[in-house]
Short mmCIF file of C-alpha atoms and ligand atoms in Angstrom, two decimals:
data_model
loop_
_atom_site.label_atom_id
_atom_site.label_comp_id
_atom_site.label_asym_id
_atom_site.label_seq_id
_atom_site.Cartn_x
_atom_site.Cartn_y
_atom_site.Cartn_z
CA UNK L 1120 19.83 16.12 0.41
CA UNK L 1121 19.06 12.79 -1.44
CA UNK L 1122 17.59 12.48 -4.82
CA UNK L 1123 14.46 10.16 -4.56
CA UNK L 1124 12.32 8.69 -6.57
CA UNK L 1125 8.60 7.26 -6.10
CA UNK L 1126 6.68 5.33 -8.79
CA UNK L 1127 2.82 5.78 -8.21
CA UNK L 1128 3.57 8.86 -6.64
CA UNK L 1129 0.48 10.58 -7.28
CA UNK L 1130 -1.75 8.17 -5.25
CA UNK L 1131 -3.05 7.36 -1.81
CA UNK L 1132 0.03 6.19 -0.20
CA UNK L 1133 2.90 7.72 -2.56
CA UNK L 1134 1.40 11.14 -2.18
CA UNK L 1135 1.67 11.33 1.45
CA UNK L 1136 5.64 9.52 1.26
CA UNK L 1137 6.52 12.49 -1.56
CA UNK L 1138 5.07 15.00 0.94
CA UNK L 1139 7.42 13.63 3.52
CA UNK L 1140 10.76 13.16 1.58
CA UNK L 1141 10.30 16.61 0.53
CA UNK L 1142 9.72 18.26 4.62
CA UNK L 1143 12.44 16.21 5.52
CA UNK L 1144 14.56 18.30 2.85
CA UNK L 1145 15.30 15.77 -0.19
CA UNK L 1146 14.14 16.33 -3.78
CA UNK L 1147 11.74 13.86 -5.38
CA UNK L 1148 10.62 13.19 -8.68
CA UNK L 1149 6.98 11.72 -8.48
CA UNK L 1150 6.41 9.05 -11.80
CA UNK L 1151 2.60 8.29 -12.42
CA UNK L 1152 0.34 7.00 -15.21
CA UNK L 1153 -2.93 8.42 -13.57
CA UNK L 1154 -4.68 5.13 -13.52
CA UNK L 1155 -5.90 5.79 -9.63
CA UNK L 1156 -3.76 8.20 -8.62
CA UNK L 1157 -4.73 12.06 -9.13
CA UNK L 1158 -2.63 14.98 -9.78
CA UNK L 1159 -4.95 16.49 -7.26
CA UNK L 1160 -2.83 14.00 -4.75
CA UNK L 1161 0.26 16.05 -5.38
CA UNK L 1162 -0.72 19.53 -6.75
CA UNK L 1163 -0.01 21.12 -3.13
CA UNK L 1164 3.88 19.87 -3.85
CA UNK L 1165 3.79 21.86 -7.36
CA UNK L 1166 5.42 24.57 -6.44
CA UNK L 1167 8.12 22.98 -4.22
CA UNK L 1168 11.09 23.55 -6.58
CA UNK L 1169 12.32 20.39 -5.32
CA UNK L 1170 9.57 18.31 -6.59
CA UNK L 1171 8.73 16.98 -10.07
CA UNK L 1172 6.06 15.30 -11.48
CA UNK L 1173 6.40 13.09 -14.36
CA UNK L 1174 3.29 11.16 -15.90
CA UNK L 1175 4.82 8.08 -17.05
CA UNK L 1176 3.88 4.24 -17.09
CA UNK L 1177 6.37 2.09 -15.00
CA UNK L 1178 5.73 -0.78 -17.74
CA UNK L 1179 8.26 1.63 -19.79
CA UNK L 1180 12.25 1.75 -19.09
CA UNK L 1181 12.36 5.16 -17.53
CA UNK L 1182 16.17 6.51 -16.82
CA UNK L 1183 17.26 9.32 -14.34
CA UNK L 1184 20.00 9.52 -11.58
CA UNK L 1185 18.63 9.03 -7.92
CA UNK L 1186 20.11 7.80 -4.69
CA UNK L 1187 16.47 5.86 -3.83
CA UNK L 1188 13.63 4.15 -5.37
CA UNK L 1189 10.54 3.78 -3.57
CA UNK L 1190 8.25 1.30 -6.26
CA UNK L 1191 4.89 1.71 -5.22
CA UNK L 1192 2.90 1.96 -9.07
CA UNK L 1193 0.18 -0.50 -8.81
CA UNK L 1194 -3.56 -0.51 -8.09
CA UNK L 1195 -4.48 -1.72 -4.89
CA UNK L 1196 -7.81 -1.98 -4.63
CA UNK L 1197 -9.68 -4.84 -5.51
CA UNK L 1198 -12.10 -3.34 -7.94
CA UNK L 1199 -8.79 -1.54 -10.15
CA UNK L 1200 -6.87 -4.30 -9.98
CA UNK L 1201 -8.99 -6.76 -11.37
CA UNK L 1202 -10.67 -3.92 -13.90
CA UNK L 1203 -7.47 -5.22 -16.55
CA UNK L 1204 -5.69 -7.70 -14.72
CA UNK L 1205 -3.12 -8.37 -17.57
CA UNK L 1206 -2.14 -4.31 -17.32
CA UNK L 1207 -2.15 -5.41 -13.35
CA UNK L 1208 0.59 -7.84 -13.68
CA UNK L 1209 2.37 -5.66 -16.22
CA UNK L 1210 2.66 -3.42 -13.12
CA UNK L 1211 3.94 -5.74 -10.96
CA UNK L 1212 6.69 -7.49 -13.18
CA UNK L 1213 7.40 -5.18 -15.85
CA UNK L 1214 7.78 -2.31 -13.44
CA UNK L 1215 9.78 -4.66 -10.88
CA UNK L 1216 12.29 -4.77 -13.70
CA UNK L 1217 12.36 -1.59 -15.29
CA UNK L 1218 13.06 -0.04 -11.73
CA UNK L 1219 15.14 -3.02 -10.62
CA UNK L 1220 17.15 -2.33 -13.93
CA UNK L 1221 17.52 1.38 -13.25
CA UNK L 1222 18.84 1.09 -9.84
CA UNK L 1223 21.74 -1.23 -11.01
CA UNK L 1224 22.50 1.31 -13.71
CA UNK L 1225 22.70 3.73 -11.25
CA UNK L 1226 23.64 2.17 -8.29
CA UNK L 1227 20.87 3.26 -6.32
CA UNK L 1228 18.55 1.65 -3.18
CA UNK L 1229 15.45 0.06 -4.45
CA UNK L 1230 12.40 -0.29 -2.09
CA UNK L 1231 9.13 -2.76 -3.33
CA UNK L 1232 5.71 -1.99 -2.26
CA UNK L 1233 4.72 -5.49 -1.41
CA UNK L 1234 1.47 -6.74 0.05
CA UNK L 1235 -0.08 -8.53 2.77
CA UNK L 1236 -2.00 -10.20 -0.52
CA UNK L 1237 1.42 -12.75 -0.60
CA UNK L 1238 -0.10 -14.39 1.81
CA UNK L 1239 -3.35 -14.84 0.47
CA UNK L 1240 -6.10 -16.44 2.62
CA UNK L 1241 -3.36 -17.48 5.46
CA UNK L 1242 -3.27 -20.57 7.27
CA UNK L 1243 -0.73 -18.99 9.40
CA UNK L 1244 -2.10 -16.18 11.90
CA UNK L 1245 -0.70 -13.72 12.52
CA UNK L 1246 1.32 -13.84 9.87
CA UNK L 1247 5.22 -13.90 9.99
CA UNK L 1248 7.83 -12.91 7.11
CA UNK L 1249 8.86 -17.02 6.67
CA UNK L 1250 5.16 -18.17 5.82
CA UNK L 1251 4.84 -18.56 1.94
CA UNK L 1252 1.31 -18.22 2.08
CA UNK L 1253 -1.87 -19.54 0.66
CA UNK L 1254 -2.67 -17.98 -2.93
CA UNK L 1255 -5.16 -19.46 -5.68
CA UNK L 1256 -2.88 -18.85 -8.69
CA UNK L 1257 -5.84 -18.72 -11.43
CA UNK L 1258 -8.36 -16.71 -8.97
CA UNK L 1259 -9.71 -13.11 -9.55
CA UNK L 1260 -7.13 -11.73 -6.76
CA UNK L 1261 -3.79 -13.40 -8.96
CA UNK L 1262 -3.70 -10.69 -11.14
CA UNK L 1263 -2.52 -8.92 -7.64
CA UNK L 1264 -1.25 -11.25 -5.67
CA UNK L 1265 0.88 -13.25 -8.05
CA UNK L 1266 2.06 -10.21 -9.69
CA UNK L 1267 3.03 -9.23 -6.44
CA UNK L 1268 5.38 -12.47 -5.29
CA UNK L 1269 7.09 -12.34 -8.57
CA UNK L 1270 8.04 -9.30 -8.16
CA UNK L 1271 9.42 -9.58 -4.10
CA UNK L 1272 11.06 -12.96 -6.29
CA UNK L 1273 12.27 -10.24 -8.88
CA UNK L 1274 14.20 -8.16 -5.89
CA UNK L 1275 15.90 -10.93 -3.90
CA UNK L 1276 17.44 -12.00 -7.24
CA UNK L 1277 18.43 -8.76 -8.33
CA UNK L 1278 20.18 -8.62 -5.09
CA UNK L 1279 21.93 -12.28 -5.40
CA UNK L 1280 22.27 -11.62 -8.78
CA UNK L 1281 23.40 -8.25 -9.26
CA UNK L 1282 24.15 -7.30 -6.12
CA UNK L 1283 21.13 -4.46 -5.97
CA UNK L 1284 20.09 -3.18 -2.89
CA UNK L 1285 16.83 -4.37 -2.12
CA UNK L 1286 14.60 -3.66 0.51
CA UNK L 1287 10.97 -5.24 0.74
CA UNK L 1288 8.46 -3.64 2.51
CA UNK L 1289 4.57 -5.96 3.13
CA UNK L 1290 2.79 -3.57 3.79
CA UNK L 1291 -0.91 -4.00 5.36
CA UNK L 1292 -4.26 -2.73 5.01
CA UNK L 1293 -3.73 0.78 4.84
CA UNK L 1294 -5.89 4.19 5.22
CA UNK L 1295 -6.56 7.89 5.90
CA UNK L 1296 -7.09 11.15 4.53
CA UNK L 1297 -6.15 11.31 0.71
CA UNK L 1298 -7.70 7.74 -0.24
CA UNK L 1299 -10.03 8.36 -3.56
CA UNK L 1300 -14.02 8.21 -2.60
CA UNK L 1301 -14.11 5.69 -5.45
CA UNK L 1302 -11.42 3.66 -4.21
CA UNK L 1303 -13.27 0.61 -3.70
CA UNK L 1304 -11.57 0.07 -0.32
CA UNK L 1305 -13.52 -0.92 2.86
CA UNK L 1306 -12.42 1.61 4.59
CA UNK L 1307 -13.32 4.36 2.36
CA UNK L 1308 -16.58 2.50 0.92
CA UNK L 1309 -18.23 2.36 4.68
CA UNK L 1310 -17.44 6.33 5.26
CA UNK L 1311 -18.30 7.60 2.33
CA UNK L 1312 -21.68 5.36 2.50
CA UNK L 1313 -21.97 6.55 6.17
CA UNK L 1314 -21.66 9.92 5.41
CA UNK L 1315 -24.00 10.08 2.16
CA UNK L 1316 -26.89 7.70 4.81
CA UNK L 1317 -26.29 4.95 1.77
CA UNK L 1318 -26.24 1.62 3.11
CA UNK L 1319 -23.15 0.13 4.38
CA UNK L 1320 -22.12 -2.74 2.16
CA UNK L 1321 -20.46 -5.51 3.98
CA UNK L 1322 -19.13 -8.63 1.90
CA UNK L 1323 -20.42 -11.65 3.54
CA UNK L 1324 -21.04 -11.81 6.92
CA UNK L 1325 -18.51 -9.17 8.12
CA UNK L 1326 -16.95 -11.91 9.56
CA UNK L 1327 -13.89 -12.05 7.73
CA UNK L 1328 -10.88 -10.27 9.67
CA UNK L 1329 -8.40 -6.94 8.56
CA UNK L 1330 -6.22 -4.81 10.39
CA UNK L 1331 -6.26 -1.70 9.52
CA UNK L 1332 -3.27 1.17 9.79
CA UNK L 1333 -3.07 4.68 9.23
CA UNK L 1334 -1.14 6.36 6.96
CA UNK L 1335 1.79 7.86 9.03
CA UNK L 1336 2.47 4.89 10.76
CA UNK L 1337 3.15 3.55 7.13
CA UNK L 1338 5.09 6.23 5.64
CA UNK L 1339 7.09 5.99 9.00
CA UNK L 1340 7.76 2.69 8.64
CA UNK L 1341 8.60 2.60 4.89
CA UNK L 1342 11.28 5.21 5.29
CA UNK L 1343 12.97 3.60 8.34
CA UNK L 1344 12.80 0.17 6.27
CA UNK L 1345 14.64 2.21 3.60
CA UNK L 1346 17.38 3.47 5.62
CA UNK L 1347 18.15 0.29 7.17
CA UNK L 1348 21.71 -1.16 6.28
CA UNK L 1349 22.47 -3.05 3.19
CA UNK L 1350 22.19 -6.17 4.91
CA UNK L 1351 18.65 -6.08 5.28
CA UNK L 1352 17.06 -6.91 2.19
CA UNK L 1353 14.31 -9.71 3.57
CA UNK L 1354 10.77 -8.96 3.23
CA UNK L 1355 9.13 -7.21 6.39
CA UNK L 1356 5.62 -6.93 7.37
CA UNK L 1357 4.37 -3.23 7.96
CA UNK L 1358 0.85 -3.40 9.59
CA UNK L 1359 -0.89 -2.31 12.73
CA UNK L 1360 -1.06 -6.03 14.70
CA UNK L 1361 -4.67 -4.32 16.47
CA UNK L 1362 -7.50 -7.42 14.32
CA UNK L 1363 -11.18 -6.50 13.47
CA UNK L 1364 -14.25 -8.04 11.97
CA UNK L 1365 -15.83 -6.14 8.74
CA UNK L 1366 -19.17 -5.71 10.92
CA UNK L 1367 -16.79 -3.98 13.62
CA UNK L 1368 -15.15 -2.04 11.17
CA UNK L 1369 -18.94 -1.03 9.51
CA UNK L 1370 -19.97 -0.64 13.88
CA UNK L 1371 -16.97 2.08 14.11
CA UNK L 1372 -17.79 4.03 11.34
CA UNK L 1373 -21.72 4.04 11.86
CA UNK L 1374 -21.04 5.36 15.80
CA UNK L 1375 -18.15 8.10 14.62
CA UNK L 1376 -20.25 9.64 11.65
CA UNK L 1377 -23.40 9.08 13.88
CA UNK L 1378 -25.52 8.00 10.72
CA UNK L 1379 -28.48 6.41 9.80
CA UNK L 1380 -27.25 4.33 7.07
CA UNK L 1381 -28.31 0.82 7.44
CA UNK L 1382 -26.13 -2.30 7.16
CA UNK L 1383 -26.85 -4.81 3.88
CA UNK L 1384 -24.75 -7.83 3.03
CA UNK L 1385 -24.47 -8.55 -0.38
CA UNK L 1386 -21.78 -11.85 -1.56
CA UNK L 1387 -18.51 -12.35 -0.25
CA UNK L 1388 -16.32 -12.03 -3.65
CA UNK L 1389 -13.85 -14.83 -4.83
CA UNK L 1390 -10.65 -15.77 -2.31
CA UNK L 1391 -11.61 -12.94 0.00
CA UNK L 1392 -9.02 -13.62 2.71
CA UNK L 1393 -11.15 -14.86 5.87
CA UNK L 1394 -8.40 -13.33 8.41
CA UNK L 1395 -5.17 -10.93 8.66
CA UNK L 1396 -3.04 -9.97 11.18
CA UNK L 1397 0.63 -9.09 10.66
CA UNK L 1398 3.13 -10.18 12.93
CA UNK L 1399 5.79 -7.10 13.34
CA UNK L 1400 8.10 -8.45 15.68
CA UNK L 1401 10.65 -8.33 12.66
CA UNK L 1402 9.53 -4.42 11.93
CA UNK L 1403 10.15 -3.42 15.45
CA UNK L 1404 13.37 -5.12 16.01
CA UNK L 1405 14.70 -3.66 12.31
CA UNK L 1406 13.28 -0.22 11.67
CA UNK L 1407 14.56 0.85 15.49
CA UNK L 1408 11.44 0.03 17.45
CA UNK L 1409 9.04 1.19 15.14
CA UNK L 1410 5.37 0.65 15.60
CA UNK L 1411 2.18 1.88 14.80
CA UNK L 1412 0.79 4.71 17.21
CA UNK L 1413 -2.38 5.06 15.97
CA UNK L 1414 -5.71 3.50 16.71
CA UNK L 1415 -8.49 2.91 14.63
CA UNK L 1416 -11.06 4.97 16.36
CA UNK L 1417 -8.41 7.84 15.99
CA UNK L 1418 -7.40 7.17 11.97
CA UNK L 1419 -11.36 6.82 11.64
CA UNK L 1420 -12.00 10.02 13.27
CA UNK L 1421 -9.37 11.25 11.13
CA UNK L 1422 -10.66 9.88 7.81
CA UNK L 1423 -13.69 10.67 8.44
CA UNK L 1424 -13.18 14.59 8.53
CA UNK L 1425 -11.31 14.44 5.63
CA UNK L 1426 -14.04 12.37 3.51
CA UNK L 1427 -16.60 15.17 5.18
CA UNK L 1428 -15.10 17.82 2.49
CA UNK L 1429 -14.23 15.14 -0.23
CA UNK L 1430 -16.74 13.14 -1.43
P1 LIG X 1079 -3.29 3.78 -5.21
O1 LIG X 1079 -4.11 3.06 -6.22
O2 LIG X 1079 -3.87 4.97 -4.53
O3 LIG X 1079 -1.89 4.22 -5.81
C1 LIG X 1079 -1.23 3.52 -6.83
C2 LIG X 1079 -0.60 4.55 -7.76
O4 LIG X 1079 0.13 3.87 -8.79
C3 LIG X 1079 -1.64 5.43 -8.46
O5 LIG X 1079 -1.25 6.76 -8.41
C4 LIG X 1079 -1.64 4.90 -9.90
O6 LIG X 1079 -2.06 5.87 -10.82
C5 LIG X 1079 -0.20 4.47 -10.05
N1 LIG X 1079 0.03 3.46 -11.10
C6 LIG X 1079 -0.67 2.31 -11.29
N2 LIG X 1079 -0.16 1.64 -12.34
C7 LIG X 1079 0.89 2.37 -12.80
C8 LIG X 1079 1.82 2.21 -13.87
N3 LIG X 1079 1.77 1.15 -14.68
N4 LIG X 1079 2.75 3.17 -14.06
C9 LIG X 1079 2.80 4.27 -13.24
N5 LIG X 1079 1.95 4.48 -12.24
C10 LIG X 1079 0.99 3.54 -12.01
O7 LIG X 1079 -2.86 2.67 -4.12
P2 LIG X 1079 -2.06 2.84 -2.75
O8 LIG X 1079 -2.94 2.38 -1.67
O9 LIG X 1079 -1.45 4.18 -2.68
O10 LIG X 1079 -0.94 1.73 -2.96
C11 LIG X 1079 0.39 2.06 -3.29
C12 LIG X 1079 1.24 0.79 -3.31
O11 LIG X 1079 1.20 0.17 -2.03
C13 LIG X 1079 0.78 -0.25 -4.30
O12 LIG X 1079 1.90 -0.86 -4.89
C14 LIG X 1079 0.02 -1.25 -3.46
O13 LIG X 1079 0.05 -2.53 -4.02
C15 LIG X 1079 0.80 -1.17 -2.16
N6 LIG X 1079 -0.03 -1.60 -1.02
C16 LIG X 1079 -1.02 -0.79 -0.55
C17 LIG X 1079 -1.80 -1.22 0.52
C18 LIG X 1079 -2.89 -0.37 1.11
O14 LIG X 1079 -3.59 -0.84 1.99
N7 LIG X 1079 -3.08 0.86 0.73
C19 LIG X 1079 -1.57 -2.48 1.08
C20 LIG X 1079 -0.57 -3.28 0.55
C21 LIG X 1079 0.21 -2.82 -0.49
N1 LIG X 1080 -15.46 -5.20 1.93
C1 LIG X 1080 -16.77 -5.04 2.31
N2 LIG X 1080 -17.47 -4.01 1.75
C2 LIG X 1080 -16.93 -3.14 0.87
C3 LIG X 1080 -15.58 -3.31 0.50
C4 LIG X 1080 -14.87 -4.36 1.05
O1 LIG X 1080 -17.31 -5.79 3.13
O2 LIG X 1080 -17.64 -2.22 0.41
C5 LIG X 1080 -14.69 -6.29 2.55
C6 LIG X 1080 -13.94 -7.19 1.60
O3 LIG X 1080 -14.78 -8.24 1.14
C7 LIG X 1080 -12.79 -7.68 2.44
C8 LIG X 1080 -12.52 -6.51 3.39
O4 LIG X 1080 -13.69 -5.71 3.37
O5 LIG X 1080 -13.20 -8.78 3.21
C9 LIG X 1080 -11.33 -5.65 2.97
O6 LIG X 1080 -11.51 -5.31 1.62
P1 LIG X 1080 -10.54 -4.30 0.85
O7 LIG X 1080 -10.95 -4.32 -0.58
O8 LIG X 1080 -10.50 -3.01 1.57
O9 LIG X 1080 -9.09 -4.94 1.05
P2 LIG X 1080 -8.48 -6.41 0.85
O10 LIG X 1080 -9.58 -7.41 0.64
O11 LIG X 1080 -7.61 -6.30 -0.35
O12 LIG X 1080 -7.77 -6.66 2.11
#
């Protein structure tokens, strides 16, 4: 049994990895500030004696002994993000180092939530691990995105550094069940809009590209990256490589919930990336073949039951 621990714990994605650690037998201590994340996330875990939730801010030193870190405190929706963008980068660096610190104290494996966002709108497509990427430093997304590279810059030094073991996980547009309604996301703004008849809101055109992956394929992914050996500590991309348009996505959703809504466009906001698609050649040779087994129709389908009896 390992002793884990998972910083933003109590939201979308961290809520589903606790549930996981703990089936597969380890005990986890959950650290959250509450910012997006819910203690509704977690409450089912409450009476696991082997899990413990903590509200704390990651911008704070924090000490305990654990055999793995999993740092995934940060907003990661637009709208949160840039709702106090210094607090945003905070996240990022502040809690890069207070975790980075702990697991040199303690000796223990460190694993970053990083983003597709490093790449900002990318030149490159799809995009590989070795592309540095195309971000507006001073743009509404920076907050994010920046806060984001300094921290992956944060790990690898740690690891030259201090010898830390580091593992970097880029992970891409992500969904399913357990997202907030008010999460901002596409994913969860079209259902929830498709299942209330409001109208769908695309950004734009709908041109502009995502692919999307569901939830277990992450949480998969994320603990094969962190029980890879010490000698991986490069960043790897964690996506589903399957591309769509926003108006496909919007299509999808309008045919699965069989609704009336209507699509509107309304403006495309600041350095919205124009096209994503991660390249996981790396993932699959790494993480022992991994790759995503679900589709989008089937997440959607998914997602969609779940946002039937929560929103
Ligand atoms: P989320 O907003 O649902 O979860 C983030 C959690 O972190 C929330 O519970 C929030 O309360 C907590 N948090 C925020 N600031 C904190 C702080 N200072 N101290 C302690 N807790 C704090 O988002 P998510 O989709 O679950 O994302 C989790 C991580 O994965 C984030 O680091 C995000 O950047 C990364 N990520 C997510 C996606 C995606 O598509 N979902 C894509 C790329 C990267
Ligand atoms: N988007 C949209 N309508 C919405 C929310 C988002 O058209 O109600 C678009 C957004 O402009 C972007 C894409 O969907 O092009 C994905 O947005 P999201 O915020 O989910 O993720 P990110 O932009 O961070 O990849």
């Amino acid at each position: 049994m390992k002793k884990i621990l998972v910083t933003g714990g109590a939201g979308f994605i961290g809520s589903h990895l606790c549930e996981r650690l703990l089936n597969e037998g380890n005990e986890v201590i959950c650290l959250d500030n509450f910012f997006t994340g819910n203690r509704k996330n977690v409450v089912h875990l409450l009476s696991n004696p082997y899990f413990e939730l903590i509200r704390h801010d990651i911008t704070m030193p924090f000490f305990v002994e654990v055999d793995e870190i999993y740092n995934l405190a940060c907003p990661a929706s637009p709208i949160h993000y840039q709702h106090n963008p210094i607090k945003t980068i905070k996240t990022s660096v502040m809690g890069a180092i207070n975790m980075l610190g702990l697991a040199k104290r303690i000796k223990a494996k460190v694993l970053q939530a990083s983003t597709s966002e490093v790449y900002g709108d990318p030149i490159i497509h799809p995009q590989t691990e070795d592309y540095w990427g195309n971000c507006n430093p001073i743009g509404k997304r920076s907050c994010y995105d920046e806060g984001k590279r300094c921290a992956e810059s944060l790990f690898v030094n740690y690891h030259y550094q201090n010898n830390v073991r580091i593992k970097i996980a880029r992970i891409f547009n992500t969904y399913g069940p357990g997202m907030s309604a008010n999460d901002g996301r596409v994913v969860s703004n079209f259902i929830v809009q498709a299942l209330k008849n409001q109208d769908i809101t695309i950004f734009g055109e709908g041109k502009q590209t995502r692919s999307f992956q569901y939830i277990d394929d992450l949480v998969e992914g994320l603990i094969r990256l962190m029980n890879t050996g010490d000698n991986i500590t490069g960043p790897v991309n964690i996506g589903n490589p399957d591309e769509f348009t926003i108006l496909e996505l919007a299509e999808q959703v309008l045919k699965i919930t069989g609704s009336g809504s209507k699509i509107v466009h309304l403006p495309l906001p600041e350095d919205d990336p124009t096209q994503r698609q991660p390249d996981i050649s790396q993932a699959k040779k790494i993480l022992n073949n991994w790759y995503p087994k679900v589709k989008l129709n089937e997440g959607l389908i998914k997602t969609v039951e779940y946002f039937k009896h929560n929103s």
